[in-house]
Amino acid sequence: MIDEFAKDNLHGRLRRDRKVLLWKLDGLSEYDARRPLTATGTNLLGLVKHVAGIEARYFGEVFDRPSPEPLPRWQDHDGSDLWATEEETRDQIIESYRRTWEHSDATINELPLDAPGHVPWWPEPHHNTNLFAVMVHVLGETNRHAGHADILREDVDGRTGMRPEHETQIDGEARDAYYAKIEQAARSAASVKAQKAVPRDSMFERHDGGRAG
Protein backbone atom coordinates (compact mmCIF):
# COMPACT_ATOMS: atom_id res chain seq x y z
CA MET A 1 0.00 0.00 0.00
CA ILE A 2 2.73 2.47 0.93
CA ASP A 3 4.51 1.82 -2.38
CA GLU A 4 1.39 2.69 -4.37
CA PHE A 5 0.80 5.79 -2.25
CA ALA A 6 4.40 6.92 -2.75
CA LYS A 7 4.28 6.31 -6.49
CA ASP A 8 0.95 8.11 -6.92
CA ASN A 9 2.16 11.04 -4.83
CA LEU A 10 5.43 11.46 -6.71
CA HIS A 11 3.76 10.96 -10.08
CA GLY A 12 1.06 13.50 -9.27
CA ARG A 13 3.62 16.11 -8.28
CA LEU A 14 5.63 15.44 -11.42
CA ARG A 15 2.54 15.92 -13.61
CA ARG A 16 1.80 19.18 -11.78
CA ASP A 17 5.30 20.59 -12.22
CA ARG A 18 5.42 19.66 -15.91
CA LYS A 19 2.35 21.82 -16.50
CA VAL A 20 3.78 24.65 -14.40
CA LEU A 21 6.92 24.68 -16.53
CA LEU A 22 4.99 24.75 -19.81
CA TRP A 23 2.67 27.48 -18.58
CA LYS A 24 5.64 29.80 -18.21
CA LEU A 25 5.75 30.00 -22.02
CA ASP A 26 2.11 31.01 -22.30
CA GLY A 27 1.54 34.28 -24.14
CA LEU A 28 5.20 35.05 -24.75
CA SER A 29 6.56 36.34 -28.03
CA GLU A 30 8.95 34.11 -29.94
CA TYR A 31 11.83 36.33 -28.88
CA ASP A 32 10.96 36.41 -25.18
CA ALA A 33 10.48 32.64 -25.08
CA ARG A 34 13.98 32.10 -26.46
CA ARG A 35 16.17 35.01 -25.41
CA PRO A 36 18.80 34.64 -22.67
CA LEU A 37 17.56 36.14 -19.42
CA THR A 38 20.63 35.64 -17.22
CA ALA A 39 24.35 36.14 -17.68
CA THR A 40 24.72 32.37 -18.15
CA GLY A 41 22.15 32.27 -20.95
CA THR A 42 19.24 30.66 -19.10
CA ASN A 43 16.06 30.96 -21.16
CA LEU A 44 12.51 29.69 -20.90
CA LEU A 45 12.18 27.52 -24.00
CA GLY A 46 15.62 26.06 -23.32
CA LEU A 47 14.50 24.96 -19.86
CA VAL A 48 11.61 23.03 -21.41
CA LYS A 49 13.95 21.41 -23.93
CA HIS A 50 16.40 20.51 -21.16
CA VAL A 51 13.79 18.97 -18.85
CA ALA A 52 12.32 16.99 -21.75
CA GLY A 53 15.75 15.46 -22.31
CA ILE A 54 16.10 14.65 -18.61
CA GLU A 55 12.78 12.80 -18.54
CA ALA A 56 13.42 10.97 -21.78
CA ARG A 57 16.73 9.59 -20.56
CA TYR A 58 15.86 8.79 -16.96
CA PHE A 59 12.56 7.07 -17.70
CA GLY A 60 13.91 5.63 -20.94
CA GLU A 61 17.41 4.24 -21.26
CA VAL A 62 17.91 3.94 -17.48
CA PHE A 63 15.28 1.18 -17.52
CA ASP A 64 16.20 -0.18 -20.95
CA ARG A 65 13.12 1.49 -22.45
CA PRO A 66 14.69 3.94 -24.93
CA SER A 67 12.64 7.00 -25.76
CA PRO A 68 11.19 7.10 -29.28
CA GLU A 69 11.95 10.83 -29.35
CA PRO A 70 15.11 12.12 -31.06
CA LEU A 71 17.15 13.44 -28.16
CA PRO A 72 19.34 16.54 -28.24
CA ARG A 73 22.94 16.25 -27.19
CA TRP A 74 23.00 16.31 -23.43
CA GLN A 75 25.39 18.22 -21.20
CA ASP A 76 27.59 18.93 -24.20
CA HIS A 77 30.32 21.55 -24.06
CA ASP A 78 28.16 24.06 -25.95
CA GLY A 79 25.09 23.58 -23.74
CA SER A 80 23.02 22.70 -26.80
CA ASP A 81 20.30 21.04 -24.71
CA LEU A 82 19.67 24.33 -22.91
CA TRP A 83 18.57 26.56 -25.79
CA ALA A 84 16.53 26.37 -28.98
CA THR A 85 18.16 26.80 -32.37
CA GLU A 86 16.61 28.85 -35.17
CA GLU A 87 15.50 25.61 -36.84
CA GLU A 88 13.66 24.32 -33.75
CA THR A 89 10.14 25.67 -33.37
CA ARG A 90 8.45 26.25 -30.06
CA ASP A 91 5.67 23.83 -31.01
CA GLN A 92 8.20 21.11 -31.85
CA ILE A 93 9.86 21.37 -28.45
CA ILE A 94 6.57 21.51 -26.56
CA GLU A 95 5.05 18.57 -28.42
CA SER A 96 8.23 16.54 -27.96
CA TYR A 97 8.02 17.22 -24.23
CA ARG A 98 4.37 16.12 -24.14
CA ARG A 99 5.18 12.90 -25.99
CA THR A 100 7.99 12.31 -23.53
CA TRP A 101 5.42 12.53 -20.74
CA GLU A 102 3.54 9.63 -22.32
CA HIS A 103 6.66 7.48 -22.50
CA SER A 104 7.67 8.38 -18.94
CA ASP A 105 4.17 7.73 -17.61
CA ALA A 106 4.18 4.30 -19.21
CA THR A 107 7.47 3.47 -17.49
CA ILE A 108 6.14 4.69 -14.15
CA ASN A 109 2.83 2.85 -14.50
CA GLU A 110 4.28 -0.44 -15.69
CA LEU A 111 7.22 -0.82 -13.29
CA PRO A 112 7.23 -1.25 -9.50
CA LEU A 113 9.07 1.29 -7.37
CA ASP A 114 11.90 -1.17 -6.71
CA ALA A 115 12.41 -1.92 -10.42
CA PRO A 116 16.18 -1.83 -11.06
CA GLY A 117 17.71 0.81 -13.28
CA HIS A 118 21.22 1.74 -14.37
CA VAL A 119 22.43 5.35 -14.72
CA PRO A 120 25.78 5.22 -16.54
CA TRP A 121 26.42 8.96 -16.10
CA TRP A 122 26.15 8.79 -12.29
CA PRO A 123 29.44 8.27 -10.43
CA GLU A 124 30.36 5.01 -8.78
CA PRO A 125 29.01 3.41 -6.67
CA HIS A 126 25.64 4.96 -7.59
CA HIS A 127 25.18 3.62 -11.13
CA ASN A 128 22.63 1.04 -10.02
CA THR A 129 19.38 2.48 -8.73
CA ASN A 130 15.62 1.91 -8.86
CA LEU A 131 12.43 3.58 -10.06
CA PHE A 132 11.75 5.26 -6.73
CA ALA A 133 15.13 7.03 -6.69
CA VAL A 134 14.75 8.08 -10.33
CA MET A 135 11.26 9.48 -9.73
CA VAL A 136 12.55 11.54 -6.81
CA HIS A 137 15.48 12.76 -8.91
CA VAL A 138 13.40 13.75 -11.95
CA LEU A 139 10.78 15.43 -9.77
CA GLY A 140 13.54 17.43 -8.10
CA GLU A 141 14.99 18.48 -11.46
CA THR A 142 11.59 19.45 -12.85
CA ASN A 143 10.65 21.37 -9.72
CA ARG A 144 13.99 23.20 -9.68
CA HIS A 145 13.74 24.28 -13.30
CA ALA A 146 10.08 25.26 -12.91
CA GLY A 147 11.28 27.57 -10.13
CA HIS A 148 13.90 29.01 -12.46
CA ALA A 149 11.19 29.56 -15.07
CA ASP A 150 8.94 31.32 -12.56
CA ILE A 151 11.64 33.86 -11.75
CA LEU A 152 12.55 34.36 -15.41
CA ARG A 153 8.93 34.92 -16.39
CA GLU A 154 8.49 37.48 -13.62
CA ASP A 155 11.51 39.33 -14.99
CA VAL A 156 9.97 39.39 -18.49
CA ASP A 157 6.47 40.68 -17.74
CA GLY A 158 5.79 40.36 -14.02
CA ARG A 159 3.62 37.22 -14.23
CA THR A 160 4.12 34.68 -11.45
CA GLY A 161 2.44 31.62 -9.95
CA MET A 162 1.88 27.93 -10.53
CA ARG A 163 -1.52 27.78 -12.23
CA PRO A 164 -3.41 30.18 -14.49
CA GLU A 165 -6.57 29.82 -12.41
CA HIS A 166 -4.70 31.20 -9.38
CA GLU A 167 -3.19 34.14 -11.23
CA THR A 168 -4.28 37.59 -10.07
CA GLN A 169 -4.03 40.95 -11.78
CA ILE A 170 -0.66 42.59 -11.24
CA ASP A 171 -0.85 45.50 -8.79
CA GLY A 172 2.19 47.56 -9.68
CA GLU A 173 1.87 49.96 -6.75
CA ALA A 174 1.56 47.16 -4.21
CA ARG A 175 4.57 45.37 -5.68
CA ASP A 176 6.65 48.54 -5.63
CA ALA A 177 5.74 49.17 -1.99
CA TYR A 178 6.58 45.58 -1.03
CA TYR A 179 9.90 45.79 -2.88
CA ALA A 180 10.74 49.08 -1.15
CA LYS A 181 9.97 47.60 2.28
CA ILE A 182 12.31 44.66 1.72
CA GLU A 183 15.00 46.90 0.24
CA GLN A 184 14.85 49.19 3.27
CA ALA A 185 15.06 46.25 5.67
CA ALA A 186 18.11 44.92 3.82
CA ARG A 187 19.86 48.29 3.88
CA SER A 188 19.10 48.78 7.57
CA ALA A 189 20.41 45.32 8.46
CA ALA A 190 23.58 45.91 6.45
CA SER A 191 24.11 49.27 8.15
CA VAL A 192 23.69 47.79 11.64
CA LYS A 193 26.12 44.98 10.87
CA ALA A 194 28.66 47.43 9.50
CA GLN A 195 28.47 49.51 12.67
CA LYS A 196 28.99 46.46 14.87
CA ALA A 197 31.82 45.03 12.81
CA VAL A 198 35.27 45.21 14.37
CA PRO A 199 37.83 46.66 11.96
CA ARG A 200 40.29 44.01 10.89
CA ASP A 201 43.26 46.23 11.82
CA SER A 202 42.08 46.36 15.42
CA MET A 203 42.81 42.66 15.75
CA PHE A 204 46.49 43.45 15.46
CA GLU A 205 46.69 46.56 17.65
CA ARG A 206 49.37 46.51 20.34
CA HIS A 207 48.22 47.20 23.85
CA ASP A 208 51.45 48.17 25.59
CA GLY A 209 50.11 50.51 28.23
CA GLY A 210 51.22 53.60 26.33
CA ARG A 211 54.95 52.93 26.84
CA ALA A 212 57.29 53.98 24.07
CA GLY A 213 58.69 51.18 21.99
CSV table of C-alpha atoms in Angstrom, one decimal:
chain,number,residue,atom,x,y,z
A,1,MET,CA,0.0,0.0,0.0
A,2,ILE,CA,2.7,2.5,0.9
A,3,ASP,CA,4.5,1.8,-2.4
A,4,GLU,CA,1.4,2.7,-4.4
A,5,PHE,CA,0.8,5.8,-2.3
A,6,ALA,CA,4.4,6.9,-2.7
A,7,LYS,CA,4.3,6.3,-6.5
A,8,ASP,CA,1.0,8.1,-6.9
A,9,ASN,CA,2.2,11.0,-4.8
A,10,LEU,CA,5.4,11.5,-6.7
A,11,HIS,CA,3.8,11.0,-10.1
A,12,GLY,CA,1.1,13.5,-9.3
A,13,ARG,CA,3.6,16.1,-8.3
A,14,LEU,CA,5.6,15.4,-11.4
A,15,ARG,CA,2.5,15.9,-13.6
A,16,ARG,CA,1.8,19.2,-11.8
A,17,ASP,CA,5.3,20.6,-12.2
A,18,ARG,CA,5.4,19.7,-15.9
A,19,LYS,CA,2.4,21.8,-16.5
A,20,VAL,CA,3.8,24.7,-14.4
A,21,LEU,CA,6.9,24.7,-16.5
A,22,LEU,CA,5.0,24.8,-19.8
A,23,TRP,CA,2.7,27.5,-18.6
A,24,LYS,CA,5.6,29.8,-18.2
A,25,LEU,CA,5.8,30.0,-22.0
A,26,ASP,CA,2.1,31.0,-22.3
A,27,GLY,CA,1.5,34.3,-24.1
A,28,LEU,CA,5.2,35.1,-24.8
A,29,SER,CA,6.6,36.3,-28.0
A,30,GLU,CA,9.0,34.1,-29.9
A,31,TYR,CA,11.8,36.3,-28.9
A,32,ASP,CA,11.0,36.4,-25.2
A,33,ALA,CA,10.5,32.6,-25.1
A,34,ARG,CA,14.0,32.1,-26.5
A,35,ARG,CA,16.2,35.0,-25.4
A,36,PRO,CA,18.8,34.6,-22.7
A,37,LEU,CA,17.6,36.1,-19.4
A,38,THR,CA,20.6,35.6,-17.2
A,39,ALA,CA,24.4,36.1,-17.7
A,40,THR,CA,24.7,32.4,-18.1
A,41,GLY,CA,22.1,32.3,-21.0
A,42,THR,CA,19.2,30.7,-19.1
A,43,ASN,CA,16.1,31.0,-21.2
A,44,LEU,CA,12.5,29.7,-20.9
A,45,LEU,CA,12.2,27.5,-24.0
A,46,GLY,CA,15.6,26.1,-23.3
A,47,LEU,CA,14.5,25.0,-19.9
A,48,VAL,CA,11.6,23.0,-21.4
A,49,LYS,CA,13.9,21.4,-23.9
A,50,HIS,CA,16.4,20.5,-21.2
A,51,VAL,CA,13.8,19.0,-18.9
A,52,ALA,CA,12.3,17.0,-21.8
A,53,GLY,CA,15.8,15.5,-22.3
A,54,ILE,CA,16.1,14.7,-18.6
A,55,GLU,CA,12.8,12.8,-18.5
A,56,ALA,CA,13.4,11.0,-21.8
A,57,ARG,CA,16.7,9.6,-20.6
A,58,TYR,CA,15.9,8.8,-17.0
A,59,PHE,CA,12.6,7.1,-17.7
A,60,GLY,CA,13.9,5.6,-20.9
A,61,GLU,CA,17.4,4.2,-21.3
A,62,VAL,CA,17.9,3.9,-17.5
A,63,PHE,CA,15.3,1.2,-17.5
A,64,ASP,CA,16.2,-0.2,-21.0
A,65,ARG,CA,13.1,1.5,-22.4
A,66,PRO,CA,14.7,3.9,-24.9
A,67,SER,CA,12.6,7.0,-25.8
A,68,PRO,CA,11.2,7.1,-29.3
A,69,GLU,CA,12.0,10.8,-29.4
A,70,PRO,CA,15.1,12.1,-31.1
A,71,LEU,CA,17.1,13.4,-28.2
A,72,PRO,CA,19.3,16.5,-28.2
A,73,ARG,CA,22.9,16.3,-27.2
A,74,TRP,CA,23.0,16.3,-23.4
A,75,GLN,CA,25.4,18.2,-21.2
A,76,ASP,CA,27.6,18.9,-24.2
A,77,HIS,CA,30.3,21.6,-24.1
A,78,ASP,CA,28.2,24.1,-26.0
A,79,GLY,CA,25.1,23.6,-23.7
A,80,SER,CA,23.0,22.7,-26.8
A,81,ASP,CA,20.3,21.0,-24.7
A,82,LEU,CA,19.7,24.3,-22.9
A,83,TRP,CA,18.6,26.6,-25.8
A,84,ALA,CA,16.5,26.4,-29.0
A,85,THR,CA,18.2,26.8,-32.4
A,86,GLU,CA,16.6,28.8,-35.2
A,87,GLU,CA,15.5,25.6,-36.8
A,88,GLU,CA,13.7,24.3,-33.8
A,89,THR,CA,10.1,25.7,-33.4
A,90,ARG,CA,8.4,26.2,-30.1
A,91,ASP,CA,5.7,23.8,-31.0
A,92,GLN,CA,8.2,21.1,-31.8
A,93,ILE,CA,9.9,21.4,-28.5
A,94,ILE,CA,6.6,21.5,-26.6
A,95,GLU,CA,5.1,18.6,-28.4
A,96,SER,CA,8.2,16.5,-28.0
A,97,TYR,CA,8.0,17.2,-24.2
A,98,ARG,CA,4.4,16.1,-24.1
A,99,ARG,CA,5.2,12.9,-26.0
A,100,THR,CA,8.0,12.3,-23.5
A,101,TRP,CA,5.4,12.5,-20.7
A,102,GLU,CA,3.5,9.6,-22.3
A,103,HIS,CA,6.7,7.5,-22.5
A,104,SER,CA,7.7,8.4,-18.9
A,105,ASP,CA,4.2,7.7,-17.6
A,106,ALA,CA,4.2,4.3,-19.2
A,107,THR,CA,7.5,3.5,-17.5
A,108,ILE,CA,6.1,4.7,-14.1
A,109,ASN,CA,2.8,2.8,-14.5
A,110,GLU,CA,4.3,-0.4,-15.7
A,111,LEU,CA,7.2,-0.8,-13.3
A,112,PRO,CA,7.2,-1.3,-9.5
A,113,LEU,CA,9.1,1.3,-7.4
A,114,ASP,CA,11.9,-1.2,-6.7
A,115,ALA,CA,12.4,-1.9,-10.4
A,116,PRO,CA,16.2,-1.8,-11.1
A,117,GLY,CA,17.7,0.8,-13.3
A,118,HIS,CA,21.2,1.7,-14.4
A,119,VAL,CA,22.4,5.3,-14.7
A,120,PRO,CA,25.8,5.2,-16.5
A,121,TRP,CA,26.4,9.0,-16.1
A,122,TRP,CA,26.1,8.8,-12.3
A,123,PRO,CA,29.4,8.3,-10.4
A,124,GLU,CA,30.4,5.0,-8.8
A,125,PRO,CA,29.0,3.4,-6.7
A,126,HIS,CA,25.6,5.0,-7.6
A,127,HIS,CA,25.2,3.6,-11.1
A,128,ASN,CA,22.6,1.0,-10.0
A,129,THR,CA,19.4,2.5,-8.7
A,130,ASN,CA,15.6,1.9,-8.9
A,131,LEU,CA,12.4,3.6,-10.1
A,132,PHE,CA,11.7,5.3,-6.7
A,133,ALA,CA,15.1,7.0,-6.7
A,134,VAL,CA,14.7,8.1,-10.3
A,135,MET,CA,11.3,9.5,-9.7
A,136,VAL,CA,12.5,11.5,-6.8
A,137,HIS,CA,15.5,12.8,-8.9
A,138,VAL,CA,13.4,13.7,-11.9
A,139,LEU,CA,10.8,15.4,-9.8
A,140,GLY,CA,13.5,17.4,-8.1
A,141,GLU,CA,15.0,18.5,-11.5
A,142,THR,CA,11.6,19.5,-12.8
A,143,ASN,CA,10.7,21.4,-9.7
A,144,ARG,CA,14.0,23.2,-9.7
A,145,HIS,CA,13.7,24.3,-13.3
A,146,ALA,CA,10.1,25.3,-12.9
A,147,GLY,CA,11.3,27.6,-10.1
A,148,HIS,CA,13.9,29.0,-12.5
A,149,ALA,CA,11.2,29.6,-15.1
A,150,ASP,CA,8.9,31.3,-12.6
A,151,ILE,CA,11.6,33.9,-11.8
A,152,LEU,CA,12.6,34.4,-15.4
A,153,ARG,CA,8.9,34.9,-16.4
A,154,GLU,CA,8.5,37.5,-13.6
A,155,ASP,CA,11.5,39.3,-15.0
A,156,VAL,CA,10.0,39.4,-18.5
A,157,ASP,CA,6.5,40.7,-17.7
A,158,GLY,CA,5.8,40.4,-14.0
A,159,ARG,CA,3.6,37.2,-14.2
A,160,THR,CA,4.1,34.7,-11.4
A,161,GLY,CA,2.4,31.6,-10.0
A,162,MET,CA,1.9,27.9,-10.5
A,163,ARG,CA,-1.5,27.8,-12.2
A,164,PRO,CA,-3.4,30.2,-14.5
A,165,GLU,CA,-6.6,29.8,-12.4
A,166,HIS,CA,-4.7,31.2,-9.4
A,167,GLU,CA,-3.2,34.1,-11.2
A,168,THR,CA,-4.3,37.6,-10.1
A,169,GLN,CA,-4.0,40.9,-11.8
A,170,ILE,CA,-0.7,42.6,-11.2
A,171,ASP,CA,-0.9,45.5,-8.8
A,172,GLY,CA,2.2,47.6,-9.7
A,173,GLU,CA,1.9,50.0,-6.8
A,174,ALA,CA,1.6,47.2,-4.2
A,175,ARG,CA,4.6,45.4,-5.7
A,176,ASP,CA,6.6,48.5,-5.6
A,177,ALA,CA,5.7,49.2,-2.0
A,178,TYR,CA,6.6,45.6,-1.0
A,179,TYR,CA,9.9,45.8,-2.9
A,180,ALA,CA,10.7,49.1,-1.1
A,181,LYS,CA,10.0,47.6,2.3
A,182,ILE,CA,12.3,44.7,1.7
A,183,GLU,CA,15.0,46.9,0.2
A,184,GLN,CA,14.8,49.2,3.3
A,185,ALA,CA,15.1,46.2,5.7
A,186,ALA,CA,18.1,44.9,3.8
A,187,ARG,CA,19.9,48.3,3.9
A,188,SER,CA,19.1,48.8,7.6
A,189,ALA,CA,20.4,45.3,8.5
A,190,ALA,CA,23.6,45.9,6.4
A,191,SER,CA,24.1,49.3,8.2
A,192,VAL,CA,23.7,47.8,11.6
A,193,LYS,CA,26.1,45.0,10.9
A,194,ALA,CA,28.7,47.4,9.5
A,195,GLN,CA,28.5,49.5,12.7
A,196,LYS,CA,29.0,46.5,14.9
A,197,ALA,CA,31.8,45.0,12.8
A,198,VAL,CA,35.3,45.2,14.4
A,199,PRO,CA,37.8,46.7,12.0
A,200,ARG,CA,40.3,44.0,10.9
A,201,ASP,CA,43.3,46.2,11.8
A,202,SER,CA,42.1,46.4,15.4
A,203,MET,CA,42.8,42.7,15.8
A,204,PHE,CA,46.5,43.5,15.5
A,205,GLU,CA,46.7,46.6,17.6
A,206,ARG,CA,49.4,46.5,20.3
A,207,HIS,CA,48.2,47.2,23.8
A,208,ASP,CA,51.4,48.2,25.6
A,209,GLY,CA,50.1,50.5,28.2
A,210,GLY,CA,51.2,53.6,26.3
A,211,ARG,CA,55.0,52.9,26.8
A,212,ALA,CA,57.3,54.0,24.1
A,213,GLY,CA,58.7,51.2,22.0
